[in-house]
Amino acid sequence: MEAGFARMNCLTVIQTSQGLAEHLLKCSSSNNPLKVVIGYDGRHYSKRFAELAAAAFLEKSFSVIWFRDVVHTPLVPFAVRTQCADAGVMITASHNPKNDNGYKVYVGNGCQINSPQDQAIAKAIMKNLEPVTWNTTKVYGLEDSLDRIRDAYILSLTHPLCIEGPTPPVVYTPMHGVGLGFFMLAANRLLWNVHSFAAELPKEDLDGTIGDLQRRTKIVKEQAYPDPEFPTVEYPNPEEHGALDLAKAEADKLGFKLLLANDPDADRFAAAQKLEDGKWYQFKGDEMGVILGVHVFEKWRSKQLQQGKPLMVTSAVSSQMLAAIGRREGFEVLETLTGFKWIGNAALEAGSRALFGYEEALGYMLPDIVHDKDGISAAYLLLEACSKWQRMPYEMLQDLYRKYGYFETANTYWKSPSLALTKETFEHIRANPRSILHSLAPSTRCRIRDAISGTDTGTEDGRSTLPSVLDNLMITLWLSSSLELQEGVRVTIRASGTEPKIKGKYIPSSLIICAYSGMTVYVECQSRVGSAEAKSGALLVLRTVRRVWFCHPRLQMENKYEAETRS
């Protein structure tokens, strides 16, 4: 957030809002006023940006569904769908550093904008740069829709859940974000039946003195309420090293073995469990996705809620384990491009067959609630699974590994100093992807899927089943041999960084540029023997990838696997 047309500020928020409004008006044939939902989180200037956005839409004769207070991101797409709105805007930068903010757009189907709609919106913004208003007075007179829509969301979340037995006591942290009120309202309705519990917990009640809350859940007091400075963490991202240290310390003090966390806008969910050896195990997004996906399928199978083969949606960089389970148990897993703008739309197109969706970056979706990731519903889905299985998550995961095979990942990231070097490296890989085979066993076989050309050597017609998108720099290789790669390794290399169009935190400079800041490598190995063997196979391939393709001295590898992959 700072001054300039390439930054997030009051002017660019107005320009984006009025451009989006013009696009919606152009596409609509309705004679009634169009409706837009506007929400905001607890970051610096989020409320001010939301007010300016609302004012711009009001000036364009839109009906604005307004919330008086901060909300978690999933409430906006939920409101878009349930209130039959034409669009939704959420002011948030999710788990980014404190100086960031962003403008997230949903369209009338409750999904994030996608191609080619994003391009049309970008053009409309560039044609509407003169601010229509700076006056936000009208916003203060809008009817507050928070209580009504929030209550409907909580009912939608909790109604299908069934806590069949005791749940483990947990420590919960909203990571200085907006999740606490939503988490506790769901607890009120679902677990503890505390009749008068309000979403806005008074600070003096954070010692957990309401009903059974003291016994079953403890809130990390230092991270309980929205604080745009995020004073206790370097980055407010549950995936970051050290982000859950306060929650772990609280759990250690209480003797609790399970902690749950949301990121600041509560669309992501993380969990960690203290094992018998006294060490904390933080679940990867893929591991939690498999646990939750299997639980959702078992619920469906026990009730036979619908006819036909159920479906789940994952991204091209998420684990193959859920698909392997589906092949044995009778559900389909559809793979699409990364991001919930793809996962949500794929689930929407599948209709009632779609039970669940996830991606490895701690995002989980229940399509019956929203077609986007939702950290609150994911947290309660895990508690329901613990209740049903009478097992802790780590034990659930080990059961699944023993039954279906072991899947281990070794994902990492290379920073690039320039777009030119990123593209040069990627084109070098695309030009000769089989060059990696020279450093592996002679018997190694290779399947290649190129997202740019839309080709896949593993399909009957040679075409990829993934959506074709311009500038989607991603290539995937499936490697298999008789011994060193166990049951096979999948490698996906994807350019990442600042992506084009209106996506997440990037407006409006990224409407016209695409500056990839690096490349992410996702490696997964499957083994029938054990996790150690699967991890060894993944590291072997990552070491080879580094030596063959990422040897340029100006490419900087993150520290996570740097030592383990040195040649």
XYZ file of C-alpha atoms in Angstrom:
567
model
C 0.000 0.000 0.000
C 1.462 3.310 -1.079
C 0.962 6.108 -3.550
C 1.093 5.446 -7.259
C -0.951 3.872 -10.017
C 0.908 0.576 -9.519
C -0.002 0.342 -5.841
C -2.997 -0.323 -3.625
C -4.387 3.022 -2.467
C -7.617 4.996 -2.326
C -7.441 6.113 -5.951
C -6.772 2.662 -7.401
C -9.571 1.181 -5.268
C -12.039 3.716 -6.688
C -10.802 3.119 -10.228
C -11.069 -0.642 -9.863
C -14.538 -0.432 -8.319
C -16.023 1.829 -10.946
C -14.404 -0.192 -13.738
C -15.826 -3.391 -12.291
C -19.222 -1.730 -11.965
C -19.177 -0.631 -15.605
C -18.254 -4.141 -16.713
C -21.136 -5.649 -14.731
C -23.593 -3.099 -16.095
C -22.459 -3.770 -19.639
C -22.945 -7.523 -19.198
C -26.338 -7.277 -17.502
C -29.730 -7.296 -19.204
C -31.649 -6.695 -15.967
C -33.800 -3.616 -15.461
C -33.340 -3.896 -11.693
C -30.400 -2.396 -9.817
C -27.443 -4.753 -9.685
C -26.226 -5.962 -6.288
C -22.702 -6.165 -4.934
C -21.443 -7.550 -1.605
C -18.545 -5.697 0.008
C -16.494 -7.029 2.914
C -13.211 -6.144 4.577
C -10.736 -7.569 7.075
C -8.749 -5.975 9.893
C -5.740 -4.740 7.937
C -4.583 -1.151 7.687
C -7.050 0.893 5.608
C -9.262 -2.107 4.806
C -12.426 -0.410 6.061
C -11.547 2.846 4.292
C -10.945 1.003 1.010
C -14.240 -0.870 1.426
C -16.118 2.388 2.021
C -14.607 3.934 -1.109
C -15.505 0.833 -3.119
C -19.075 0.925 -1.802
C -19.365 4.633 -2.616
C -18.253 4.004 -6.187
C -20.830 1.245 -6.644
C -23.556 3.388 -5.099
C -22.671 6.168 -7.525
C -23.220 3.663 -10.321
C -26.718 2.920 -8.906
C -25.820 -0.483 -7.437
C -27.486 -1.946 -4.386
C -24.704 -2.573 -1.856
C -24.826 -5.376 0.722
C -22.718 -3.920 3.518
C -21.170 -5.294 6.708
C -20.666 -2.988 9.672
C -17.613 -4.875 10.903
C -14.766 -7.057 9.720
C -15.630 -10.422 8.176
C -13.721 -13.479 7.065
C -13.250 -13.773 3.322
C -15.588 -16.769 2.768
C -18.559 -14.739 3.992
C -18.415 -12.625 0.830
C -18.844 -15.478 -1.705
C -21.410 -17.030 0.642
C -23.377 -13.770 0.563
C -23.009 -13.436 -3.204
C -24.608 -16.840 -3.677
C -27.311 -16.695 -1.014
C -28.313 -13.085 -1.713
C -28.265 -13.550 -5.510
C -25.757 -10.721 -5.876
C -24.049 -9.893 -9.144
C -20.572 -9.604 -7.628
C -18.619 -9.482 -4.416
C -15.556 -7.551 -3.305
C -13.353 -8.472 -0.353
C -10.660 -6.082 0.817
C -7.903 -8.334 2.134
C -4.343 -9.430 1.559
C -4.955 -12.743 3.318
C -1.703 -13.919 4.941
C 0.623 -11.397 3.298
C 2.923 -9.031 5.252
C 1.391 -6.150 7.169
C 2.002 -3.458 4.545
C 0.012 -5.296 1.886
C -3.654 -5.084 1.082
C -5.745 -6.218 -1.851
C -8.997 -6.305 -3.772
C -10.518 -9.730 -4.331
C -13.392 -10.085 -6.789
C -16.178 -12.673 -6.976
C -18.775 -12.848 -9.715
C -22.433 -13.792 -9.514
C -21.843 -17.546 -9.278
C -19.927 -17.056 -6.023
C -16.553 -17.956 -7.542
C -13.471 -15.820 -7.997
C -13.155 -14.153 -11.372
C -11.477 -16.207 -14.054
C -10.300 -15.878 -17.642
C -11.448 -14.309 -19.899
C -13.657 -12.286 -17.544
C -10.637 -10.864 -15.749
C -9.328 -9.421 -19.008
C -12.654 -7.747 -19.762
C -12.740 -6.230 -16.265
C -9.172 -4.989 -16.675
C -10.128 -3.187 -19.893
C -13.164 -1.636 -18.204
C -10.990 -0.313 -15.383
C -8.565 1.305 -17.816
C -11.506 3.056 -19.495
C -12.855 4.428 -16.188
C -9.912 6.063 -14.425
C -11.547 9.374 -13.505
C -12.979 8.939 -9.961
C -16.767 9.123 -9.864
C -16.778 10.123 -6.179
C -14.639 10.455 -3.078
C -17.651 11.005 -0.860
C -18.490 8.041 1.375
C -21.399 9.663 3.245
C -23.993 7.438 1.589
C -22.193 4.326 2.846
C -22.912 5.234 6.470
C -26.631 5.051 5.778
C -26.561 1.529 4.361
C -28.438 -1.229 6.151
C -26.105 -3.538 8.061
C -26.378 -7.109 6.767
C -23.758 -8.709 9.015
C -25.899 -10.446 11.629
C -28.379 -11.867 9.137
C -25.841 -13.247 6.685
C -23.364 -14.374 9.316
C -26.088 -16.348 11.103
C -27.080 -17.981 7.809
C -23.441 -18.896 7.169
C -23.026 -20.451 10.621
C -26.220 -22.468 10.116
C -25.019 -23.633 6.686
C -21.705 -24.703 8.223
C -22.996 -26.478 11.302
C -26.252 -28.046 10.107
C -24.675 -30.959 8.183
C -21.990 -31.606 10.813
C -22.478 -34.327 13.395
C -20.197 -34.569 16.415
C -20.742 -38.207 17.348
C -18.365 -38.393 20.280
C -15.900 -36.358 22.326
C -13.531 -34.076 20.484
C -9.968 -33.399 21.606
C -9.318 -30.193 23.523
C -7.740 -27.632 21.228
C -5.804 -24.406 21.216
C -7.061 -22.017 18.542
C -5.398 -18.954 17.029
C -6.861 -16.578 14.441
C -3.355 -15.152 13.852
C -4.278 -11.530 14.640
C -7.131 -11.831 12.157
C -10.899 -11.996 11.937
C -11.533 -15.695 12.540
C -12.310 -15.745 16.269
C -15.901 -14.557 16.131
C -16.826 -17.016 13.383
C -15.010 -19.889 15.067
C -16.743 -19.283 18.387
C -20.195 -18.767 16.877
C -19.851 -22.171 15.253
C -18.682 -23.609 18.569
C -21.691 -22.033 20.242
C -24.108 -23.682 17.845
C -22.356 -26.989 17.314
C -20.320 -28.085 20.289
C -21.008 -26.297 23.507
C -24.573 -24.988 23.193
C -23.757 -21.746 24.939
C -26.995 -19.887 24.337
C -25.912 -16.278 24.724
C -22.475 -16.324 23.118
C -21.782 -13.288 20.927
C -19.413 -13.084 17.980
C -17.582 -10.121 19.462
C -15.937 -11.749 22.470
C -15.081 -9.219 25.167
C -11.372 -9.167 25.831
C -11.863 -9.952 29.513
C -13.453 -13.291 28.560
C -10.390 -14.562 26.731
C -9.407 -16.662 29.737
C -12.126 -19.057 28.552
C -14.824 -18.822 31.183
C -17.974 -19.350 29.123
C -19.634 -22.739 29.542
C -17.459 -25.684 28.521
C -15.216 -23.406 26.460
C -12.637 -23.300 29.250
C -12.341 -27.091 29.237
C -12.397 -27.772 25.508
C -10.806 -24.784 23.784
C -8.208 -22.179 24.631
C -7.691 -19.071 22.552
C -4.208 -17.674 22.037
C -4.880 -14.385 23.788
C -1.998 -12.489 22.205
C -3.323 -13.254 18.694
C -7.060 -13.239 19.376
C -8.205 -9.970 17.814
C -7.536 -8.181 14.530
C -4.267 -6.282 14.719
C -2.897 -4.971 11.409
C 0.618 -4.860 12.830
C 0.714 -8.638 13.432
C 3.050 -7.972 16.372
C 3.782 -11.561 17.427
C 4.730 -13.027 14.031
C 7.134 -12.031 11.294
C 4.619 -13.147 8.667
C 0.959 -13.890 9.516
C 1.017 -17.128 7.546
C 0.485 -20.412 9.419
C 2.866 -22.108 6.968
C 5.767 -19.858 7.971
C 8.349 -21.125 10.420
C 7.590 -19.851 13.915
C 4.072 -18.606 13.159
C 2.494 -21.194 15.482
C 5.040 -20.926 18.292
C 2.692 -19.057 20.633
C -0.079 -21.582 20.050
C 2.312 -24.462 20.705
C 3.525 -22.837 23.918
C -0.075 -22.382 25.081
C -0.888 -25.989 24.267
C 2.235 -27.205 26.082
C 1.243 -25.233 29.159
C -2.248 -26.737 29.151
C -1.257 -30.253 28.154
C -3.340 -30.024 24.948
C -2.144 -32.008 21.946
C -4.000 -30.351 19.070
C -3.914 -26.786 17.801
C -5.954 -25.175 15.061
C -5.087 -21.970 13.223
C -6.545 -19.682 10.600
C -4.713 -17.051 8.622
C -5.797 -13.422 9.167
C -8.779 -13.517 6.770
C -9.666 -17.079 7.891
C -9.851 -18.612 4.436
C -6.920 -20.938 5.149
C -6.625 -23.551 7.876
C -3.642 -25.169 9.565
C -3.348 -27.777 12.294
C -0.546 -29.263 14.369
C -0.433 -32.186 16.777
C 1.945 -33.010 19.603
C 3.207 -36.541 19.153
C 4.232 -39.130 21.724
C 7.886 -38.093 21.461
C 6.944 -34.592 22.588
C 7.543 -32.977 19.183
C 4.954 -30.954 17.312
C 3.924 -32.192 13.879
C 2.436 -29.551 11.595
C 0.276 -31.019 8.860
C 1.019 -30.132 5.271
C -1.843 -28.924 3.146
C -1.827 -32.155 1.161
C -1.995 -34.282 4.309
C -4.922 -32.342 5.714
C -6.614 -32.351 2.318
C -6.475 -36.144 2.219
C -7.772 -36.506 5.803
C -10.684 -34.161 5.177
C -11.434 -35.566 1.728
C -11.630 -39.144 2.986
C -13.849 -38.059 5.866
C -16.222 -36.231 3.502
C -16.421 -39.297 1.253
C -17.144 -41.605 4.173
C -19.981 -39.313 5.273
C -21.391 -39.396 1.763
C -21.086 -43.173 1.521
C -22.777 -43.742 4.870
C -25.784 -41.622 3.859
C -25.836 -42.148 0.075
C -26.999 -38.580 -0.274
C -26.999 -38.684 -4.061
C -26.770 -41.000 -7.031
C -23.763 -41.157 -9.302
C -20.050 -41.115 -8.698
C -18.973 -38.348 -6.294
C -16.222 -35.977 -7.268
C -13.503 -33.991 -5.546
C -11.353 -31.238 -7.056
C -7.652 -30.604 -6.510
C -5.001 -28.494 -8.199
C -2.260 -29.674 -10.525
C 0.345 -29.175 -7.786
C -1.540 -30.958 -5.014
C -0.869 -34.545 -3.923
C -1.933 -37.527 -6.005
C -2.877 -39.462 -2.854
C -6.539 -38.466 -2.853
C -6.863 -39.622 -6.464
C -5.203 -42.934 -5.592
C -7.705 -43.441 -2.780
C -10.561 -42.486 -5.091
C -9.587 -45.121 -7.638
C -9.909 -47.791 -4.957
C -12.937 -46.472 -3.118
C -15.079 -45.227 -5.966
C -14.884 -41.441 -6.172
C -13.413 -39.274 -8.905
C -10.737 -36.634 -8.418
C -10.638 -33.845 -10.975
C -7.359 -32.003 -11.365
C -7.350 -28.389 -12.513
C -5.031 -25.384 -12.474
C -3.771 -23.837 -9.260
C -5.995 -21.455 -7.334
C -9.569 -21.559 -6.153
C -10.786 -19.565 -9.118
C -10.228 -22.850 -10.969
C -11.150 -25.269 -8.178
C -14.340 -23.393 -7.305
C -15.528 -23.130 -10.888
C -14.738 -26.795 -11.553
C -16.808 -27.805 -8.524
C -19.638 -25.525 -9.616
C -19.710 -27.115 -13.073
C -19.798 -30.597 -11.488
C -22.906 -29.658 -9.517
C -24.085 -31.903 -6.712
C -21.425 -34.517 -7.497
C -18.750 -32.223 -6.063
C -18.212 -32.988 -2.386
C -14.896 -31.325 -1.581
C -11.953 -29.439 -2.993
C -8.499 -28.501 -1.793
C -5.058 -27.299 -2.787
C -1.747 -27.817 -1.038
C -1.477 -24.214 0.189
C -3.809 -24.886 3.174
C -7.018 -24.209 1.225
C -10.085 -26.449 1.687
C -13.552 -26.079 0.178
C -16.989 -27.489 0.970
C -19.041 -26.568 -2.121
C -22.321 -26.783 -0.221
C -21.175 -23.708 1.743
C -18.942 -21.705 -0.613
C -17.089 -22.295 -3.865
C -13.891 -20.976 -2.351
C -11.518 -21.988 0.409
C -12.873 -21.615 3.934
C -10.706 -22.022 7.019
C -13.572 -22.045 9.515
C -15.512 -24.890 7.890
C -12.258 -26.840 7.468
C -11.491 -26.550 11.185
C -14.864 -27.959 12.157
C -14.671 -30.651 9.512
C -11.477 -31.877 11.180
C -13.114 -31.856 14.620
C -16.016 -33.860 13.195
C -13.544 -36.384 11.739
C -11.775 -36.715 15.106
C -15.144 -37.281 16.756
C -16.243 -39.912 14.240
C -12.978 -41.839 14.049
C -12.078 -41.316 17.704
C -8.551 -40.758 16.470
C -6.214 -37.802 16.378
C -5.308 -36.494 12.901
C -1.768 -37.890 12.851
C -3.029 -41.370 13.639
C -5.713 -41.002 10.945
C -3.005 -40.083 8.443
C -0.819 -43.062 9.335
C -3.819 -45.379 8.924
C -4.392 -43.972 5.441
C -0.713 -44.350 4.508
C -0.665 -47.997 5.587
C -3.791 -48.717 3.578
C -3.180 -46.728 0.394
C 0.568 -46.123 0.212
C 2.963 -43.435 1.347
C 3.132 -40.093 -0.448
C 5.871 -37.615 0.449
C 6.540 -34.198 -1.051
C 9.609 -32.006 -1.338
C 8.398 -28.608 -2.537
C 10.651 -25.590 -2.795
C 11.120 -22.244 -4.491
C 13.801 -20.432 -6.479
C 13.863 -16.639 -6.515
C 14.758 -15.017 -9.800
C 16.197 -11.504 -10.174
C 14.385 -10.871 -13.441
C 11.463 -11.929 -15.580
C 13.912 -12.620 -18.410
C 15.866 -15.177 -16.383
C 12.673 -16.840 -15.190
C 11.407 -17.262 -18.744
C 14.832 -18.329 -20.000
C 15.046 -21.046 -17.345
C 11.539 -22.234 -18.016
C 12.028 -22.352 -21.787
C 15.242 -24.318 -21.275
C 13.279 -26.918 -19.293
C 10.459 -27.017 -21.859
C 12.869 -27.418 -24.745
C 14.426 -30.568 -23.312
C 12.454 -31.914 -20.359
C 13.904 -35.387 -20.790
C 17.396 -34.097 -19.992
C 16.699 -34.969 -16.367
C 16.704 -38.655 -17.347
C 20.466 -38.567 -17.981
C 21.001 -38.248 -14.216
C 18.563 -40.998 -13.228
C 18.472 -44.758 -13.722
C 18.552 -45.867 -17.384
C 15.208 -47.617 -16.925
C 13.424 -44.401 -15.954
C 10.340 -43.616 -18.020
C 8.890 -40.135 -18.422
C 5.439 -38.687 -19.128
C 5.314 -34.951 -19.887
C 2.438 -32.467 -19.622
C 3.079 -28.940 -20.928
C 0.465 -26.378 -19.882
C 1.556 -23.825 -22.485
C 1.258 -26.110 -25.504
C -1.661 -28.033 -23.980
C 0.030 -31.375 -24.647
C 0.280 -34.510 -22.508
C 2.185 -37.604 -23.604
C 0.121 -39.692 -21.178
C -3.298 -39.203 -22.766
C -4.746 -41.066 -25.737
C -5.009 -37.983 -27.942
C -1.870 -36.317 -26.619
C -3.845 -33.340 -25.295
C -3.815 -32.073 -21.740
C -7.073 -32.127 -19.801
C -6.122 -28.942 -17.927
C -7.621 -25.616 -18.999
C -5.484 -23.760 -21.532
C -4.431 -20.296 -20.317
C -2.057 -17.805 -21.893
C 1.243 -17.389 -20.003
C 0.578 -20.390 -17.744
C 4.220 -21.355 -17.303
C 3.869 -24.862 -15.891
C 5.251 -28.238 -16.873
C 4.751 -31.608 -15.160
C 6.793 -34.795 -15.473
C 5.872 -38.248 -14.187
C 9.008 -40.335 -13.628
C 9.012 -44.063 -12.978
C 11.687 -46.756 -12.737
C 12.102 -50.165 -11.187
C 13.774 -49.208 -7.904
C 15.087 -45.790 -6.942
C 11.866 -43.880 -7.580
C 9.656 -46.346 -5.663
C 6.157 -46.291 -7.180
C 6.889 -43.135 -9.148
C 7.652 -39.430 -8.794
C 5.764 -36.451 -10.141
C 7.592 -33.161 -10.701
C 5.785 -29.911 -11.460
C 7.649 -26.710 -12.223
C 5.655 -23.511 -12.231
C 6.611 -19.886 -12.645
C 5.160 -17.900 -9.775
C 5.058 -14.405 -8.340
C 3.031 -11.424 -9.447
C 0.285 -12.795 -11.651
C -1.763 -10.854 -14.180
C -5.259 -9.402 -13.951
C -7.233 -8.679 -10.791
C -6.233 -11.512 -8.537
C -5.829 -11.352 -4.795
C -3.633 -8.490 -3.737
C -2.495 -7.354 -7.175
C -4.239 -4.247 -8.496
C -4.062 -2.367 -10.732
C -0.489 -2.520 -12.037
C -0.831 -6.241 -12.596
C -3.756 -5.614 -14.884
C -1.217 -4.853 -17.566
C 1.999 -6.645 -16.569
C 3.032 -10.138 -15.549
C 6.269 -10.214 -13.541
C 7.095 -13.738 -12.447
C 9.490 -13.411 -9.514
C 10.628 -17.015 -9.397
C 9.818 -20.652 -9.907
C 8.222 -23.184 -7.594
C 9.056 -26.869 -7.838
C 6.674 -29.504 -6.482
C 8.042 -33.041 -6.132
C 6.021 -35.994 -4.849
C 7.092 -39.618 -4.518
C 4.820 -42.589 -3.821
C 6.031 -45.710 -2.013
C 4.415 -48.905 -0.782
C 7.210 -49.406 1.756
C 7.182 -46.352 3.999
C 7.427 -42.593 4.395
C 11.226 -42.635 4.600
C 11.496 -44.343 1.224
C 8.994 -41.944 -0.331
C 10.851 -38.943 1.087
C 14.151 -40.337 -0.193
C 12.750 -40.676 -3.708
C 11.372 -37.124 -3.640
C 14.686 -35.680 -2.457
C 16.605 -37.655 -5.073
C 14.568 -36.082 -7.850
C 14.660 -32.605 -6.295
C 18.461 -32.890 -6.053
C 18.570 -33.856 -9.730
C 16.235 -31.027 -10.737
C 18.471 -28.563 -8.938
C 21.645 -29.847 -10.559
C 20.266 -30.114 -14.104
C 17.927 -27.122 -14.398
C 18.516 -24.652 -11.560
C 22.288 -24.272 -11.614
C 22.310 -20.633 -12.741
C 24.217 -18.629 -10.061
C 21.593 -15.866 -9.968
C 18.765 -18.245 -9.069
C 18.431 -18.391 -5.286
C 16.930 -21.480 -3.653
C 14.980 -21.130 -0.406
C 16.609 -22.660 2.658
C 14.117 -25.485 3.315
C 15.843 -28.165 1.213
C 19.028 -26.341 0.303
C 21.385 -28.503 2.380
C 19.665 -31.806 1.508
C 19.881 -31.236 -2.232
C 23.472 -30.121 -2.631
C 25.245 -32.241 -5.226
